[in-house]
Structures are given as structure tokens and as C-alpha cells.
Amino acid sequence: MDIADVLKHTSPDLFLPDLQATDKPGVLVELVQGLVAGSPTISKQDAVLQMLESREALGSTAVGPGVAFPHGRTLAVQKLTVLIARSKAGVDFDSVDGEKTHLFFVLIAPPQDSGHKYIKSLAALTDRLQDDALRQRLMEADDFDAFCTALGGD
Amino acid sequence: MHPELQKLVLLQDIEANIREAEEQGEELKELGFNLDGLNQLKERAEAMAGEINPRHLAYYRRLTRRFGHAVVPVIDNLCTGCFANIPAQFVSATNENLLQKCESCGRILYWP
Ligand SMILES: [Zn+2]
């Protein structure tokens, strides 16, 4: 699976270029609000939020340099859905390296996604986001299209 | 939504994420994810199970053993467990104080 495949699961409505929350719980709420607002088939905000919070208990998903990948499976979604968000100021998301997190790629999948499509998507994203210059361009991208072009480029 | 259903959904979601950490753990660790909190997550699942009416929990466990998933979403008026049609009057009753079961397969129904 490559980045172009991953991007099929997101949309301009699932892009939050300027997160306002300043701490981890607040960011999780803002991300979930974005999912509900941006996806016509997701309505159960509490269920999604509780699942993502539980997933963070397993270990912080802020594993990339300045990047977090909150993810998990929930009955509240019907298909793999990807939300992309950005915090200009950065947030303490309990990252592995102790640095602030600026970019968020949220991947949520239904329980019956047996092909583990979302783990493959996670693999494509975590690999791509290792690139320092790319992350810089993503921070500067003006809109969703510019963001995706940078992310999808080689 | 029935409050008991909300708890069952969360329990099933947490259990799915536990199973994934166990089954796909090596793959996830290779991607850099740290799964040290597995026991903590199991404790959460146990705490959640403790809040559920024992009769409902036993039914949930029985369905999980039998089908893998006890709670299934209703999509386009179909039980996504067995694809039986769920009558419209069922849908309008979802907020009442009953756990809704598929009349055909018995799975617990959830309207996402
Ligand atoms: Zn059924």
C-alpha cells in the first residue's frame, strides 16, 4: 500500500490545518469532533473518543518525529477513515522522544477490517513521515491539496 | 443509545484493540509503536466488564465465543452479522430501555 492509497480514505473535510487545543486530551476531542463533522457516516463521538483514549493507554501513538498516529478499531465507523490535523504550536502528546507533536494522522477502522488495511496504511505513513524536509513542507502547506501533493510526492 | 449498549460497544472496541496488540504486536512494534500498556488496557476492559449487568455480559461472552463479535452495526437496515433485514419499527425503538437483538442470529444490534 502506498500513500496514494491511504489518501483515498481521507478528504478535504477531514483536514484540520490549525488545531486549537493545547494538551493531549483536548487534541483527542478536537480530532474526534473533526471526524464526526467531516464524515457523513460517523456520528458517535463518545464511542470514537473513548476508543482512541483507550488506545493511548496502550502506549502513546506519537512515535514519529513530531508526528502522532492515533488509531484503532471501533464499531462506530463503517470503513477505514483517515483524518489529518496540524498544530502550529505543537502539543505535548507523550511522544517517545519527548518533543512536541505537530502533525496528526488519525486512522480508524471497523472491527471487521480483516485485511488489516489500516495497519498497512500506518506502515506507509510512519515510513513516509521519517523525512525531515517533507514534514517541514507539510507544516507550510496552504491547503489540503498542497498537503496531499507534498505527502504523495517522491 | 441504551447506556448498557454503550458499555458493551466500548468493551468490544477495547477487546478488539487488545487482540490486535497481541496478534499484530510485532508488526506494530516494528513501526515504532510501544505496546507496554497492554496490561493497563486489559485492566480497563475488566473494569468496563465489571460495570455491565452480569446477565448481559454473559450473553455478550457467549456471542463473542460463537461469532467473534457480539455487537454488530446495523447498516442499510441489515444486521451485518447475518444480513437479516431489521424491520423499520425496530430502528425507531433503538433508544428504548432494551438491548436490541437480531431476531435471526441473536447478535446485539448497534446503530452507528
Ligand atoms: Zn443477525
XYZ file of C-alpha atoms in Angstrom, chain A:
154
model
C 0.000 0.000 0.000
C 1.365 3.434 -0.869
C 0.492 6.936 0.269
C -1.921 7.480 -2.636
C -3.999 4.529 -1.369
C -4.011 5.941 2.140
C -5.174 9.325 0.871
C -8.234 7.687 -0.721
C -9.565 7.318 2.814
C -9.463 10.991 3.663
C -10.993 14.155 2.183
C -10.746 17.946 2.453
C -13.486 17.706 5.120
C -11.183 15.521 7.194
C -8.338 18.028 7.258
C -7.815 20.258 10.312
C -4.925 22.551 9.379
C -4.883 24.566 12.573
C -5.714 22.679 15.765
C -6.541 24.927 18.711
C -6.229 22.500 21.623
C -3.099 22.779 23.724
C -2.990 19.432 25.533
C -3.421 15.763 24.704
C -6.999 15.260 25.979
C -8.078 18.437 24.198
C -6.452 17.385 20.941
C -8.165 13.987 21.062
C -11.539 15.715 21.495
C -10.808 18.112 18.625
C -9.728 15.258 16.363
C -12.893 13.275 17.100
C -15.086 16.335 16.571
C -13.356 16.692 13.206
C -14.110 13.078 12.327
C -17.801 13.448 13.157
C -18.093 16.761 11.316
C -16.152 15.565 8.283
C -17.544 12.090 7.765
C -21.213 11.527 6.914
C -21.166 8.010 8.402
C -19.569 8.746 11.790
C -21.895 10.123 14.461
C -20.993 8.537 17.795
C -18.441 10.981 19.135
C -18.199 9.385 22.613
C -17.554 5.891 21.261
C -14.749 7.068 18.974
C -13.192 9.247 21.664
C -13.256 6.507 24.296
C -11.673 4.062 21.877
C -8.855 6.476 20.967
C -8.266 7.302 24.651
C -8.026 3.596 25.482
C -5.633 3.085 22.610
C -3.341 5.771 24.031
C -3.296 3.787 27.308
C -1.583 1.015 25.401
C 1.261 3.387 24.549
C 1.419 6.873 23.064
C 0.898 6.926 19.315
C 3.242 9.934 18.983
C 6.027 7.789 17.600
C 7.251 9.812 14.630
C 9.430 12.879 14.976
C 6.766 15.490 15.674
C 4.046 13.158 14.361
C 1.331 11.101 16.060
C -0.810 8.341 14.592
C -3.851 7.893 16.865
C -5.585 4.761 15.610
C -7.797 1.836 16.466
C -10.869 -0.130 15.647
C -14.367 0.861 16.623
C -17.893 -0.205 15.834
C -18.716 3.449 15.392
C -17.111 3.578 11.941
C -18.125 1.685 8.854
C -14.955 1.946 6.794
C -11.331 2.923 7.167
C -11.290 6.684 7.713
C -8.237 8.927 7.849
C -8.226 12.396 9.384
C -5.206 14.684 9.059
C -4.554 17.508 11.506
C -1.846 20.020 12.218
C -0.919 22.062 15.260
C 1.279 25.040 14.502
C 2.329 25.469 18.124
C 2.723 21.756 18.770
C 1.277 19.766 21.670
C 2.693 17.527 24.377
C 1.284 14.159 23.210
C 3.527 11.967 25.429
C 5.821 11.441 22.468
C 8.515 8.808 22.517
C 11.252 11.434 22.024
C 9.714 13.957 24.430
C 9.337 16.552 21.670
C 6.119 18.369 20.799
C 3.769 16.844 18.231
C 2.711 18.951 15.250
C 1.166 16.523 12.767
C -1.630 14.041 13.457
C -2.778 11.213 11.238
C -5.852 9.565 12.734
C -6.771 6.152 11.325
C -9.923 4.434 12.489
C -11.247 1.187 11.122
C -14.257 -1.036 11.718
C -13.675 -4.242 13.734
C -14.222 -6.451 10.701
C -11.424 -4.945 8.568
C -9.767 -8.345 8.362
C -7.224 -7.405 5.699
C -5.547 -5.120 8.234
C -5.695 -2.401 5.635
C -5.212 0.160 8.331
C -2.021 -1.396 9.665
C -0.665 -1.267 6.117
C -1.747 2.368 5.936
C 0.008 3.040 9.242
C 3.138 1.415 7.854
C 3.078 3.601 4.730
C 2.581 6.764 6.794
C 5.118 6.069 9.544
C 7.722 5.322 6.890
C 6.977 8.415 4.784
C 6.913 10.776 7.778
C 10.505 9.996 8.697
C 11.545 12.554 6.085
C 12.508 15.850 7.819
C 12.140 18.019 4.704
C 8.723 16.534 3.974
C 7.439 17.321 7.471
C 8.607 20.887 7.043
C 6.681 21.161 3.756
C 3.578 19.677 5.387
C 3.756 22.313 8.110
C 3.842 25.012 5.451
C 1.235 23.602 3.041
C -1.511 26.157 2.436
C -4.400 23.775 1.966
C -5.481 20.146 1.734
C -4.418 19.774 -1.912
C -0.953 21.203 -1.273
C -0.632 18.967 1.787
C -1.581 15.830 -0.170
C 0.649 16.734 -3.097
C 3.621 17.074 -0.764
C 2.731 13.888 1.100
C 2.152 11.869 -2.056
C 5.238 13.121 -3.921
C 8.517 11.227 -4.014
